[in-house]
mmCIF file of C-alpha atoms and ligand atoms in Angstrom:
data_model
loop_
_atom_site.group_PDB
_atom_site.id
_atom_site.type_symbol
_atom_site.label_atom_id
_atom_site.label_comp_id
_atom_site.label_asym_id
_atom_site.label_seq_id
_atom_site.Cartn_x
_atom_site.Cartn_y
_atom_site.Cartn_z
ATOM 1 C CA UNK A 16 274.475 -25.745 -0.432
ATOM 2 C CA UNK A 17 271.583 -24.572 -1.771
ATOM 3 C CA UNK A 18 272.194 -20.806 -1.867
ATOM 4 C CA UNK A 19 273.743 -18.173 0.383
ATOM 5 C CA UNK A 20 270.479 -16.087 1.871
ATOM 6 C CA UNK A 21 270.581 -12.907 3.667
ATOM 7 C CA UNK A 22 268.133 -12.546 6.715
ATOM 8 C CA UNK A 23 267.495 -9.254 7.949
ATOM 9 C CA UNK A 24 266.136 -9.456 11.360
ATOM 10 C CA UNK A 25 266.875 -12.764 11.661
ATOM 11 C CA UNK A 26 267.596 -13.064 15.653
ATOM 12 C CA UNK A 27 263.913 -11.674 16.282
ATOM 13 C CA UNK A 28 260.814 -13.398 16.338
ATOM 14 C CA UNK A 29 259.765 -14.809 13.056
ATOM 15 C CA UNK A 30 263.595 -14.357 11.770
ATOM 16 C CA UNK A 31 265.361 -16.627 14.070
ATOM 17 C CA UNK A 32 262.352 -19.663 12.895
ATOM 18 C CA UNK A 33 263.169 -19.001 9.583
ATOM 19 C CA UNK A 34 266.865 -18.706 9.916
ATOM 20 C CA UNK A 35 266.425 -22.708 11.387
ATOM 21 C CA UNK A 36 264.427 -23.730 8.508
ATOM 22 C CA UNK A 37 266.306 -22.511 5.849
ATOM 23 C CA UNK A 38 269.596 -24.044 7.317
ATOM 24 C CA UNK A 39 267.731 -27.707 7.993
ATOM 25 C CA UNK A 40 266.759 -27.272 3.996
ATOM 26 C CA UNK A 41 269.963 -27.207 3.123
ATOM 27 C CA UNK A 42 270.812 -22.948 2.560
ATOM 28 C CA UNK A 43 273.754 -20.966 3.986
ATOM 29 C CA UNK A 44 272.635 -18.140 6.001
ATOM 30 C CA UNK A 45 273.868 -14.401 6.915
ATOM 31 C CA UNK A 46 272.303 -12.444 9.254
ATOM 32 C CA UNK A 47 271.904 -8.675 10.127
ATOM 33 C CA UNK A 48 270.126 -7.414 12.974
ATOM 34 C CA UNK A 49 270.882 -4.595 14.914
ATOM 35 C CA UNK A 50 269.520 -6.373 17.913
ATOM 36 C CA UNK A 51 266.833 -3.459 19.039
ATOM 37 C CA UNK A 52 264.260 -6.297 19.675
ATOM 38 C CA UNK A 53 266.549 -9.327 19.976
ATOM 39 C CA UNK A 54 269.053 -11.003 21.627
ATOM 40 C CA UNK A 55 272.525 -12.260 20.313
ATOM 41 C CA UNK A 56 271.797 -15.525 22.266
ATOM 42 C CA UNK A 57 269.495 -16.396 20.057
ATOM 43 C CA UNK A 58 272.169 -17.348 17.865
ATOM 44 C CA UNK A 59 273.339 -20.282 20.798
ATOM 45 C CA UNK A 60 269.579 -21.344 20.221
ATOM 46 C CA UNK A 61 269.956 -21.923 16.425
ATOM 47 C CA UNK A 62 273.104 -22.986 16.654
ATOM 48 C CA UNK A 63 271.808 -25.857 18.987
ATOM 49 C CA UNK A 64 268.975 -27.035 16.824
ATOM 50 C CA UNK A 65 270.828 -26.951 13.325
ATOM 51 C CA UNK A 66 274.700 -27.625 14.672
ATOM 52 C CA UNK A 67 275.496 -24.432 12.356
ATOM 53 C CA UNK A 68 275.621 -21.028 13.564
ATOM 54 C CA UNK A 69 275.155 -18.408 11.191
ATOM 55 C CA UNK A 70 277.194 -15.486 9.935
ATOM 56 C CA UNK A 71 276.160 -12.480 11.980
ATOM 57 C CA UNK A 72 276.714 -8.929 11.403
ATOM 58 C CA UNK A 73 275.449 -6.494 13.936
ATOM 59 C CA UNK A 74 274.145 -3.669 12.117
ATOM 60 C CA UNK A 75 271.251 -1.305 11.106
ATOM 61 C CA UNK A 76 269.952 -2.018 7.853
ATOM 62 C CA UNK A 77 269.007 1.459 7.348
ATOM 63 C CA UNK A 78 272.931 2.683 7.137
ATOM 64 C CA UNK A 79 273.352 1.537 3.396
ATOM 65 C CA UNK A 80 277.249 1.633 4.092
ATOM 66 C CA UNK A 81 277.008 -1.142 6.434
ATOM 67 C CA UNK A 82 274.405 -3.152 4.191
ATOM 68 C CA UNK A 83 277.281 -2.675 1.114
ATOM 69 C CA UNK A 84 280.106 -3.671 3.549
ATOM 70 C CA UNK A 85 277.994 -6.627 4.648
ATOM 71 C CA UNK A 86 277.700 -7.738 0.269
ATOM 72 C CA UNK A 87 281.627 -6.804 -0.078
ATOM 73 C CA UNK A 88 282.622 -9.166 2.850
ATOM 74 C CA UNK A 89 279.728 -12.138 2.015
ATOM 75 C CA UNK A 90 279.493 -11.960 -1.572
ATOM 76 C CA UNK A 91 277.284 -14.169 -4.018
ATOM 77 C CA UNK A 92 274.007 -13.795 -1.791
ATOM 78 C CA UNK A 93 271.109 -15.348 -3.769
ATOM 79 C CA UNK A 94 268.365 -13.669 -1.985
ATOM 80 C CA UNK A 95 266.998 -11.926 1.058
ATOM 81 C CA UNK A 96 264.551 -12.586 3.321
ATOM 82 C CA UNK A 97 263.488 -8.775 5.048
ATOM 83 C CA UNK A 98 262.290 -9.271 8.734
ATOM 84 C CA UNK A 99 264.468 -6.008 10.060
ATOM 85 C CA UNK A 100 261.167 -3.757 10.936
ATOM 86 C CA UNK A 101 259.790 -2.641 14.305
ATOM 87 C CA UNK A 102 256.296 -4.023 14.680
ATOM 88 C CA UNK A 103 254.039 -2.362 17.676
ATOM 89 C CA UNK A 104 251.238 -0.734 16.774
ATOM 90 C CA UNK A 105 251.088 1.794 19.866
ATOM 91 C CA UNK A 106 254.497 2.714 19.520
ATOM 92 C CA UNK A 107 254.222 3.289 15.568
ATOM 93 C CA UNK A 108 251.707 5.611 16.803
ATOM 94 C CA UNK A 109 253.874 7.383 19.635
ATOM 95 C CA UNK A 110 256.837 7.422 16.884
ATOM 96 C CA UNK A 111 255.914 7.580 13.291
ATOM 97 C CA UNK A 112 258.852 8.773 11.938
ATOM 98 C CA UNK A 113 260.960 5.955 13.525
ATOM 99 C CA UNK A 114 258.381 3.371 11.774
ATOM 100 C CA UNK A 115 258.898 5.137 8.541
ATOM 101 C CA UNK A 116 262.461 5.332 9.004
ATOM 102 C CA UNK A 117 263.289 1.908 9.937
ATOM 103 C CA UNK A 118 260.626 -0.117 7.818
ATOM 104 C CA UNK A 119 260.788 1.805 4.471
ATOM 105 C CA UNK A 120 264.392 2.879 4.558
ATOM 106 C CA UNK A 121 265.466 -0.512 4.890
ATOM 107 C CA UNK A 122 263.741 -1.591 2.423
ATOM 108 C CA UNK A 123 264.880 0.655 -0.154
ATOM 109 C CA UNK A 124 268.062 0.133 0.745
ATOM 110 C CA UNK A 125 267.909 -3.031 -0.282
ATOM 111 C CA UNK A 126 265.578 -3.272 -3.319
ATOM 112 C CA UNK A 127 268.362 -0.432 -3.779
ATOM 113 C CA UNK A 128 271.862 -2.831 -3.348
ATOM 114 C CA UNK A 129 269.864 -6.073 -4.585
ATOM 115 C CA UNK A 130 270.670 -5.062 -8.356
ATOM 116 C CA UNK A 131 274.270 -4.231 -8.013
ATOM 117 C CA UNK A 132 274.959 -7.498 -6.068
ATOM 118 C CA UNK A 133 273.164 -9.677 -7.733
ATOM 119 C CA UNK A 134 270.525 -10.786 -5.867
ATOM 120 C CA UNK A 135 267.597 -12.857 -7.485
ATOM 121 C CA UNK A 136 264.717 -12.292 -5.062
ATOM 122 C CA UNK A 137 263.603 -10.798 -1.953
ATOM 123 C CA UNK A 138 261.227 -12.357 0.420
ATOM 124 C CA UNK A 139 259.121 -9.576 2.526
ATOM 125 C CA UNK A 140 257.182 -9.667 5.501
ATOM 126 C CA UNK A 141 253.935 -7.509 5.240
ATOM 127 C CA UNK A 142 250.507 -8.126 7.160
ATOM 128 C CA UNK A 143 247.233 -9.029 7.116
ATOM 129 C CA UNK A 144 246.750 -5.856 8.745
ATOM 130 C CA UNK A 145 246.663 -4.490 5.173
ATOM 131 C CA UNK A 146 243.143 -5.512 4.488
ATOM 132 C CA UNK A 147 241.780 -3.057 7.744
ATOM 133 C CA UNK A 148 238.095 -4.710 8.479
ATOM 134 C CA UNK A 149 237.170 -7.223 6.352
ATOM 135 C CA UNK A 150 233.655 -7.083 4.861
ATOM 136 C CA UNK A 151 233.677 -10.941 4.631
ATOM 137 C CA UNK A 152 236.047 -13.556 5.804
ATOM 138 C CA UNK A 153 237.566 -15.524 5.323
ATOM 139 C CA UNK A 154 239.793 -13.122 2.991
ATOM 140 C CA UNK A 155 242.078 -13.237 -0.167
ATOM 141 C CA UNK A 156 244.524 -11.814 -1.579
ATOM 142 C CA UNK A 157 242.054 -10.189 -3.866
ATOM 143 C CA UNK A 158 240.413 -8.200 -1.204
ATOM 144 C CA UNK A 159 240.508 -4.266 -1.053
ATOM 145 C CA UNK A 160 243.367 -3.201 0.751
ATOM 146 C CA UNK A 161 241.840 -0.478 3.560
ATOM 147 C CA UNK A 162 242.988 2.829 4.730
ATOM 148 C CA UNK A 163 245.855 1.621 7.516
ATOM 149 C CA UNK A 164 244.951 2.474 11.184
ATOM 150 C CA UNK A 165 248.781 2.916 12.426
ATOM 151 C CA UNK A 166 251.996 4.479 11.448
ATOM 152 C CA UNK A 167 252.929 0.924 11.418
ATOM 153 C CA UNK A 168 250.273 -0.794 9.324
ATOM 154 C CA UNK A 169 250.549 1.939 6.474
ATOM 155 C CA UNK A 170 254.667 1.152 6.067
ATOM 156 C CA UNK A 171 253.478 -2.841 5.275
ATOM 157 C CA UNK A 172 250.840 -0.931 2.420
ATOM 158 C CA UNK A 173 253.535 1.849 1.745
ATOM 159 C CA UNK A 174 256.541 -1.482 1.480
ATOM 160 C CA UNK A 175 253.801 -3.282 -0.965
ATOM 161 C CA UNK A 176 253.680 -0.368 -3.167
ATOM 162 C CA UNK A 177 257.198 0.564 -3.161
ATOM 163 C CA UNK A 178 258.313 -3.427 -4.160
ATOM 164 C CA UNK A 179 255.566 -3.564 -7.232
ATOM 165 C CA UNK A 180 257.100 -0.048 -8.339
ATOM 166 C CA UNK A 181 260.336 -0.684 -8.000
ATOM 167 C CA UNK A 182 260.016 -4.182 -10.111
ATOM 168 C CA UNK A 183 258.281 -2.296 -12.980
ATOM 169 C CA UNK A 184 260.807 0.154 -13.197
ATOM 170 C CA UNK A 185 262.923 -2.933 -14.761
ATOM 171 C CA UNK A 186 264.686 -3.706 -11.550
ATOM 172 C CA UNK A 187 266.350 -7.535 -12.555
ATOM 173 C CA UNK A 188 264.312 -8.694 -9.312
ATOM 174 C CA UNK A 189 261.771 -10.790 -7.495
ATOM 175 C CA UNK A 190 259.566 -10.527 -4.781
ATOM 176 C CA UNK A 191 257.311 -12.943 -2.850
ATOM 177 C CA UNK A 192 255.256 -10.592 -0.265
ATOM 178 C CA UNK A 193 253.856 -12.387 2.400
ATOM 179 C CA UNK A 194 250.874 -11.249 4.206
ATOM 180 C CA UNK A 195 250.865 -13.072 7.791
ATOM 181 C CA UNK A 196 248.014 -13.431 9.771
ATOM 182 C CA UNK A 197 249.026 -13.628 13.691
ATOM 183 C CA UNK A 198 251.955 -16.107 14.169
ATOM 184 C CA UNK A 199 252.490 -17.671 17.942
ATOM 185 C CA UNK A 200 254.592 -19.974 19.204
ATOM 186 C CA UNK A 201 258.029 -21.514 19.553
ATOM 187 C CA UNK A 202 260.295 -23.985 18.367
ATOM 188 C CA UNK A 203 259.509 -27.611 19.639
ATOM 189 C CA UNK A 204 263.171 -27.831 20.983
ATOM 190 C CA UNK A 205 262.378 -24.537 23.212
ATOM 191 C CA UNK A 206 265.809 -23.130 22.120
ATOM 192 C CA UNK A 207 263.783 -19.973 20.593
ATOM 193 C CA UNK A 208 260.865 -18.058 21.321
ATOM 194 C CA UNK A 209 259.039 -15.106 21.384
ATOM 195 C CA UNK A 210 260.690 -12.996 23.849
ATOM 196 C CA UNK A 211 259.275 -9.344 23.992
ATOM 197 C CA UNK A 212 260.815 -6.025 25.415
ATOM 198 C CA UNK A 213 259.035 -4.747 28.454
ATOM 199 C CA UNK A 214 254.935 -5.877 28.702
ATOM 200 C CA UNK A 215 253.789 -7.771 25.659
ATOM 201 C CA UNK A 216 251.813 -6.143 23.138
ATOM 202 C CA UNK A 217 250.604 -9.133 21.882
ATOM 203 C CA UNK A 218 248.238 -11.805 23.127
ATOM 204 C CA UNK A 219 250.010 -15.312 23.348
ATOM 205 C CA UNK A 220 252.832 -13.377 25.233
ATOM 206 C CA UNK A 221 250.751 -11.840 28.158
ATOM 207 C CA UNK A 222 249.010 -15.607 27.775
ATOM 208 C CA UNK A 223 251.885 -17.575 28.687
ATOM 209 C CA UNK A 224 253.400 -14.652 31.267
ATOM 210 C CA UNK A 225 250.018 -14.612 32.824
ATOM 211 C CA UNK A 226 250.098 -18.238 33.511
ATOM 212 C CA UNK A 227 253.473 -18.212 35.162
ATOM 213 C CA UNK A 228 253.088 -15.981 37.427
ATOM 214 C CA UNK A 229 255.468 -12.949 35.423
ATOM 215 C CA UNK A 230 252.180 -10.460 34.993
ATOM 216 C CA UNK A 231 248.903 -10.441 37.639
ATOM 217 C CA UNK A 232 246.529 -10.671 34.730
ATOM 218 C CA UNK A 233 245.959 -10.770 31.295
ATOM 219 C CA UNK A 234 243.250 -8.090 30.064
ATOM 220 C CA UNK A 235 240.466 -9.339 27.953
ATOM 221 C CA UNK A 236 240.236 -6.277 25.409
ATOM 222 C CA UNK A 237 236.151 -6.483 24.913
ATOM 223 C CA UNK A 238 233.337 -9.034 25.030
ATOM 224 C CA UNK A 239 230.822 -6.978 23.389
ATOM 225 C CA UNK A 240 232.094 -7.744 19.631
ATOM 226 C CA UNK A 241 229.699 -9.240 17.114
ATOM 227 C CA UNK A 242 231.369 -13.138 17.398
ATOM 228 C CA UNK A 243 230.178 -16.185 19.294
ATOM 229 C CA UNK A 244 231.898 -15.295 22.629
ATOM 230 C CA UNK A 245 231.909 -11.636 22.256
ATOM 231 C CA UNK A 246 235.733 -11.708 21.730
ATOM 232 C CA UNK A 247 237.672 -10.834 18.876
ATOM 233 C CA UNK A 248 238.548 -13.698 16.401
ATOM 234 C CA UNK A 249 242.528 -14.164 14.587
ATOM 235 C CA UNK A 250 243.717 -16.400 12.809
ATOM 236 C CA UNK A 251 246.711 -18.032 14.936
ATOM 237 C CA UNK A 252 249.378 -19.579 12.536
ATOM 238 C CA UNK A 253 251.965 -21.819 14.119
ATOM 239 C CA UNK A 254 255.313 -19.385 13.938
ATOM 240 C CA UNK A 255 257.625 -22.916 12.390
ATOM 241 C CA UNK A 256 254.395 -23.472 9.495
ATOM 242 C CA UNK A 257 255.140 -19.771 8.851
ATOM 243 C CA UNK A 258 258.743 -20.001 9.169
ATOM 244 C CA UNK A 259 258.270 -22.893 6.514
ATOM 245 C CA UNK A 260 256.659 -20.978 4.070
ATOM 246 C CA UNK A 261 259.883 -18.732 3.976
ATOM 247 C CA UNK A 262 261.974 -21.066 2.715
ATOM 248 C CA UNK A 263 259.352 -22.900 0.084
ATOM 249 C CA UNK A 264 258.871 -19.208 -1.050
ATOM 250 C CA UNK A 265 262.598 -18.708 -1.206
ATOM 251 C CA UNK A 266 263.033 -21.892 -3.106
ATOM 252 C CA UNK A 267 260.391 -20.632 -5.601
ATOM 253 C CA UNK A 268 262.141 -17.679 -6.549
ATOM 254 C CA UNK A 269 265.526 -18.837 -7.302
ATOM 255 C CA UNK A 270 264.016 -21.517 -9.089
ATOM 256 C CA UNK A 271 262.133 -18.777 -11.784
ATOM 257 C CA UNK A 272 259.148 -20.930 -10.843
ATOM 258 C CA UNK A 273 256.799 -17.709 -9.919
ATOM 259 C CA UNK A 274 253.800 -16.430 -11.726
ATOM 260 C CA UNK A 275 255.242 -13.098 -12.243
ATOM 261 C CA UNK A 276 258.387 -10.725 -10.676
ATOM 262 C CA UNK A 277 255.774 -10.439 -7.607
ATOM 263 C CA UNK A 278 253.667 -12.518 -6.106
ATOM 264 C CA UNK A 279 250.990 -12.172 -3.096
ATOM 265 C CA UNK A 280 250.720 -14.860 -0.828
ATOM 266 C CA UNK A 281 248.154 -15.383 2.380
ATOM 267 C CA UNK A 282 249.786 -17.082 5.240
ATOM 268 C CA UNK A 283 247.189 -18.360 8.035
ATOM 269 C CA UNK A 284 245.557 -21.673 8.541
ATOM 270 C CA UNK A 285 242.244 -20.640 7.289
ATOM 271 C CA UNK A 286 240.295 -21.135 10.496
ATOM 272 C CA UNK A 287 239.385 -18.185 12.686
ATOM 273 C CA UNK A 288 239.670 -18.355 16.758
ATOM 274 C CA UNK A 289 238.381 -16.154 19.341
ATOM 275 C CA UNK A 290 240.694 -14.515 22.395
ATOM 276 C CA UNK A 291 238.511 -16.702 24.790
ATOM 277 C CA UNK A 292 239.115 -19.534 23.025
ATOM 278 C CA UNK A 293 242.874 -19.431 22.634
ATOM 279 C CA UNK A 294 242.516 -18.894 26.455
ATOM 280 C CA UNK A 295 240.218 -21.909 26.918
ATOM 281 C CA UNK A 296 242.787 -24.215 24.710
ATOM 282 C CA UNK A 297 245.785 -23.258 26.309
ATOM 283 C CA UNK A 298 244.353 -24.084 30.129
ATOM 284 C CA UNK A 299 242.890 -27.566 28.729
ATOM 285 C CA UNK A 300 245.927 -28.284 27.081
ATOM 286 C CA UNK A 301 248.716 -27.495 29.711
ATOM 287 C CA UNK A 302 246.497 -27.586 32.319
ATOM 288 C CA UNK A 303 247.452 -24.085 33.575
ATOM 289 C CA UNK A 304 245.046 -21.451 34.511
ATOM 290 C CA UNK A 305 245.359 -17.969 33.112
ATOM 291 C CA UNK A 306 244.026 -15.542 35.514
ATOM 292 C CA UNK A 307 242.285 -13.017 33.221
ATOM 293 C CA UNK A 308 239.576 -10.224 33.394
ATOM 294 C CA UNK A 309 237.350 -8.916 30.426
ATOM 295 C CA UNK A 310 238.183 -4.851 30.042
ATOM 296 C CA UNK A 311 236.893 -1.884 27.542
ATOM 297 C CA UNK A 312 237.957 -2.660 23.785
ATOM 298 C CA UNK A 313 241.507 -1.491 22.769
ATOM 299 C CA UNK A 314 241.312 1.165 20.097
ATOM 300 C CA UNK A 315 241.551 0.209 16.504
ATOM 301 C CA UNK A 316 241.145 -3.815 17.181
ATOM 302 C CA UNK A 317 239.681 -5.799 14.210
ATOM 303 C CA UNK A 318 237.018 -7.572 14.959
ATOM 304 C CA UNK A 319 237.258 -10.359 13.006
ATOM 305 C CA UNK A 320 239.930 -11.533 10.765
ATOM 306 C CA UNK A 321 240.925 -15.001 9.406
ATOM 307 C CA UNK A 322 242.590 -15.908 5.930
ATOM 308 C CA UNK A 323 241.812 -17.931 3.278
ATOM 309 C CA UNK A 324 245.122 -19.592 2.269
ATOM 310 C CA UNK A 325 244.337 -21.285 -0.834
ATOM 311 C CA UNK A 326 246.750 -19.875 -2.997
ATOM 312 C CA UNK A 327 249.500 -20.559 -0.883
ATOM 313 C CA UNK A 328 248.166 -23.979 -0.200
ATOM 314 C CA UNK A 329 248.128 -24.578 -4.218
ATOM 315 C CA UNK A 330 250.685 -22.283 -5.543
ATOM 316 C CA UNK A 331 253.553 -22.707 -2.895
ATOM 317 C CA UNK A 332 252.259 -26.065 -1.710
ATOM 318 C CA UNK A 333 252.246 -25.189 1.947
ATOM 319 C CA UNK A 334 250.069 -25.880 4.577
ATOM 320 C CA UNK A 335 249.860 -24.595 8.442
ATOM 321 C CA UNK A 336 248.821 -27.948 9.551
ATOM 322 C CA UNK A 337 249.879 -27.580 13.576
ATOM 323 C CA UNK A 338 246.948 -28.012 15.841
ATOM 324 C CA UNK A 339 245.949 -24.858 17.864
ATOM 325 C CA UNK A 340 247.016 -26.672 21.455
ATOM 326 C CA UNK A 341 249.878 -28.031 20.074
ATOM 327 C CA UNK A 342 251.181 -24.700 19.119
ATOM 328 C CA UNK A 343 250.095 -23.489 22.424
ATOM 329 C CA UNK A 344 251.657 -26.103 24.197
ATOM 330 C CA UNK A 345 254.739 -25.191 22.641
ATOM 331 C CA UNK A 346 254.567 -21.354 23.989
ATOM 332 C CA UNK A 347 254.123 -22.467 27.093
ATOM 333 C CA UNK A 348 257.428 -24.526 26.988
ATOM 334 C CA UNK A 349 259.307 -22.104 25.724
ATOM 335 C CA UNK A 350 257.731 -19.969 28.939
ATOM 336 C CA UNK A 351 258.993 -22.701 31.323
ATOM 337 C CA UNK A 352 262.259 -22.920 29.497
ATOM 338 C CA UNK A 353 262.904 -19.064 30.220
ATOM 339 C CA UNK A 354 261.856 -19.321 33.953
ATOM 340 C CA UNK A 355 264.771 -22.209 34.190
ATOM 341 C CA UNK A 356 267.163 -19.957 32.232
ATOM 342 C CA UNK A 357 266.301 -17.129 35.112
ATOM 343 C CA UNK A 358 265.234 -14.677 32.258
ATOM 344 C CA UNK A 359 261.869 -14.104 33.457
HETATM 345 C C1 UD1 B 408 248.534 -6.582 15.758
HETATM 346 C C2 UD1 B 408 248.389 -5.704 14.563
HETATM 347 C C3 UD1 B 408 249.006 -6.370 13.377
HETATM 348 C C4 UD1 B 408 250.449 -6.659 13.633
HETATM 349 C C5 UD1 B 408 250.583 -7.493 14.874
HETATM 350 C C6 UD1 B 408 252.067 -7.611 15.145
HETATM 351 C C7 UD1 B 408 246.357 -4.335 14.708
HETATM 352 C C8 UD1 B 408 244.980 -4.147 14.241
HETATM 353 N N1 UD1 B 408 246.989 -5.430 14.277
HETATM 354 O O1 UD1 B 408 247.771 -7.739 15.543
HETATM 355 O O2 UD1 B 408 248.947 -5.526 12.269
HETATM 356 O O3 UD1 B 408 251.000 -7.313 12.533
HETATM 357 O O4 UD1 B 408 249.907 -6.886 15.967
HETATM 358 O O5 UD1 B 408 252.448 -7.446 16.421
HETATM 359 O O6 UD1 B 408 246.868 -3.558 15.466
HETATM 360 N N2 UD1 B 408 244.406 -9.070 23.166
HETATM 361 C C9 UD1 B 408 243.873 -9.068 24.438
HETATM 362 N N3 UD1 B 408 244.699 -8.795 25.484
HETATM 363 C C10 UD1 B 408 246.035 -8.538 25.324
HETATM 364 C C11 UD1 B 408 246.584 -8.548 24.016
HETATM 365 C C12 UD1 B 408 245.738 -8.814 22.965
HETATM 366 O O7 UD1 B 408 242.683 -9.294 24.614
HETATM 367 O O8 UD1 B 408 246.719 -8.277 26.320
HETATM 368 C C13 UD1 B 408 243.530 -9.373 22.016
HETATM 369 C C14 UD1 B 408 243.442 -8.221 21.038
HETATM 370 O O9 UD1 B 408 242.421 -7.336 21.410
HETATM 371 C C15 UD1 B 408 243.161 -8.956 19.741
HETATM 372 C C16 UD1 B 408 243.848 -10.302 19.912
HETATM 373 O O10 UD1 B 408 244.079 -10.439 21.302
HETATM 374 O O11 UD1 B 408 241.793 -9.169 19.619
HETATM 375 C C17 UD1 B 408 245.174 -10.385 19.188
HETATM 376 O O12 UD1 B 408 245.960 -9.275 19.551
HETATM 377 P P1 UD1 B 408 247.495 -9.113 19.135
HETATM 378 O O13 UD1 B 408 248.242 -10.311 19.541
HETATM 379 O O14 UD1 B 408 247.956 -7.787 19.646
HETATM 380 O O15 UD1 B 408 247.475 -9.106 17.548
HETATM 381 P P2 UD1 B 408 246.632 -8.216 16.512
HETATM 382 O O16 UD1 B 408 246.004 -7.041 17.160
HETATM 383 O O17 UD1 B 408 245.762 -9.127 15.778
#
């Protein structure tokens, strides 16, 4: 084994990826999730693509009791990789005090316990979301961080800040803070997804539950934007590529091979695509139509936002190399692979 890692989070989304990665490379994992925007099958999932199914402990990462229990009971964890945080933008809106709760006290708790148990280095999720507008893309790390639009955005500034404080206070610890640009996607075995509560926020969601039928039709959110097509333009990263760079960044850490006690990493493929576009490649690629309509803007889009991920390219020696329909194609199985569960 290469080390015992805690994953916070690590049934949702992005976690669950991760949690497969870092047991095909060779690391025992623990998880914690308190299951708010997950699903303990998602454990049968990993469990089916590695053959090992990970320690879980349901529990809320903001209760520091339960995070100390979890150290007592699993001790000599080498580092953590912090997914637990709720992640829509409307909502963060609707409930700030939830978003503060959940994504900074969980934090703290753990940049809190880290010390006491032992643990080298901590792994954490922020956004590109962090940068606001950018005046130019595509952006670095170097770029001004902007006022945050949401509840939500400002804990990923507010979790930056706290991290850099807390490690030059003296705090024995390291952090790699990852800035993701928008990940899609599933596994190529179709044993985990994406698999949102109630309407998707999110594009690639609606996409695929447009296409099969689940929602009438996806909305367009403007036209009128100052791009190509008129639609907005992301930078879609391939969710295993990102899921990758966990576990190289992990490695990096416990290996004292980092820069400094905290390092800023980028993680998008460096090429910018538009809404209409991810539309257009999905229908050429699967050959599935999404029925769609072009609405009004939705309040406090970006316009247009793509990375520039040389640094992690060169320093981490990672690369989101999957192909835009590939990673599409791969949504859409995981889509069909729900229907023939019966989930949706
Ligand atoms: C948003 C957040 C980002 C957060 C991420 C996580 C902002 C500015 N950014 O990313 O910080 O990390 O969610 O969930 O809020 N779109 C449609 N129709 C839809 C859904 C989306 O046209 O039904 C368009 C959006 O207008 C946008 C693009 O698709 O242009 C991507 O949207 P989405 O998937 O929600 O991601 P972001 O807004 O980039």
């Amino acid at each position: 084994m290469k080390g015992k890692i805690l994953v916070t989070g690590g049934t949702g989304y992005i976690g669950s990826h991760t949690v497969v990665e870092l047991q095909q490379a060779g690391y025992e994992v623990v998880i914690i999730d308190n299951l708010s925007n997950s699903n303990i099958d998602v454990l049968d999932g990993i469990e089916r693509i590695t053959g090992v199914r990970p320690v879980f402990v349901k529990g809320d990462c903001t209760d520091i009791a339960t995070l100390r229990r979890l150290f007592e009971e699993n001790p000599g964890i080498d580092g953590i990789i912090n997914f637990a945080a709720s992640k829509a933008v409307n909502e963060s809106v609707q409930k700030p005090i939830l978003y503060y709760r959940n994504n900074l006290g969980t934090l703290l708790n753990l940049l809190e316990l880290m010390p006491e148990y032992g643990v080298k280095g901590i792994v954490f999720s922020s956004s590109c979301t962090v940068y606001g507008e950018p005046d130019a893309n595509p952006i670095t790390e170097e770029a001004p961080i902007k006022k945050a639009t949401s509840p939500y955005g400002n804990t990923k500034q507010i979790s930056e800040e706290i991290i850099q404080d807390v490690v030059r206070s003296g705090s024995p610890i390291k952090s790699i803070i990852l800035r993701y640009f928008n990940p899609i996607g599933a596994h190529p075995s179709a044993e985990i997804g994406e698999l949102p509560n109630g309407v998707p926020q999110n594009l690639v969601p609606f996409i695929t539950q447009a296409a099969i039928g689940v929602r009438k039709e996806l909305s367009v959110f403007g036209d009128d934007y100052n791009t190509p097509d008129g639609s907005c333009i992301r930078d879609f990263i391939y969710v295993v590529d990102l899921a990758k760079a966990h576990v190289t960044a992990m490695a990096r850490m416990l290996e004292d091979k980092g820069e400094g006690p905290v390092e800023i990493f980028n993680l998008g493929t460096g090429r910018g695509a538009s809404v209409l576009e991810l539309i257009n490649t999905f229908e050429q690629k699967t050959g599935v139509k999404v029925p769609h309509k072009i609405v009004g803007r939705r309040e406090g889009d970006i316009e247009k936002i793509w990375a520039n991920p040389k640094r992690a390219n060169e320093v981490l020696g990672w690369t989101a190399d999957t192909p835009l329909d590939v990673t599409l194609q791969s949504a859409w199985d995981w889509q069909c692979r729900l229907r023939e569960r019966g989930v949706m």
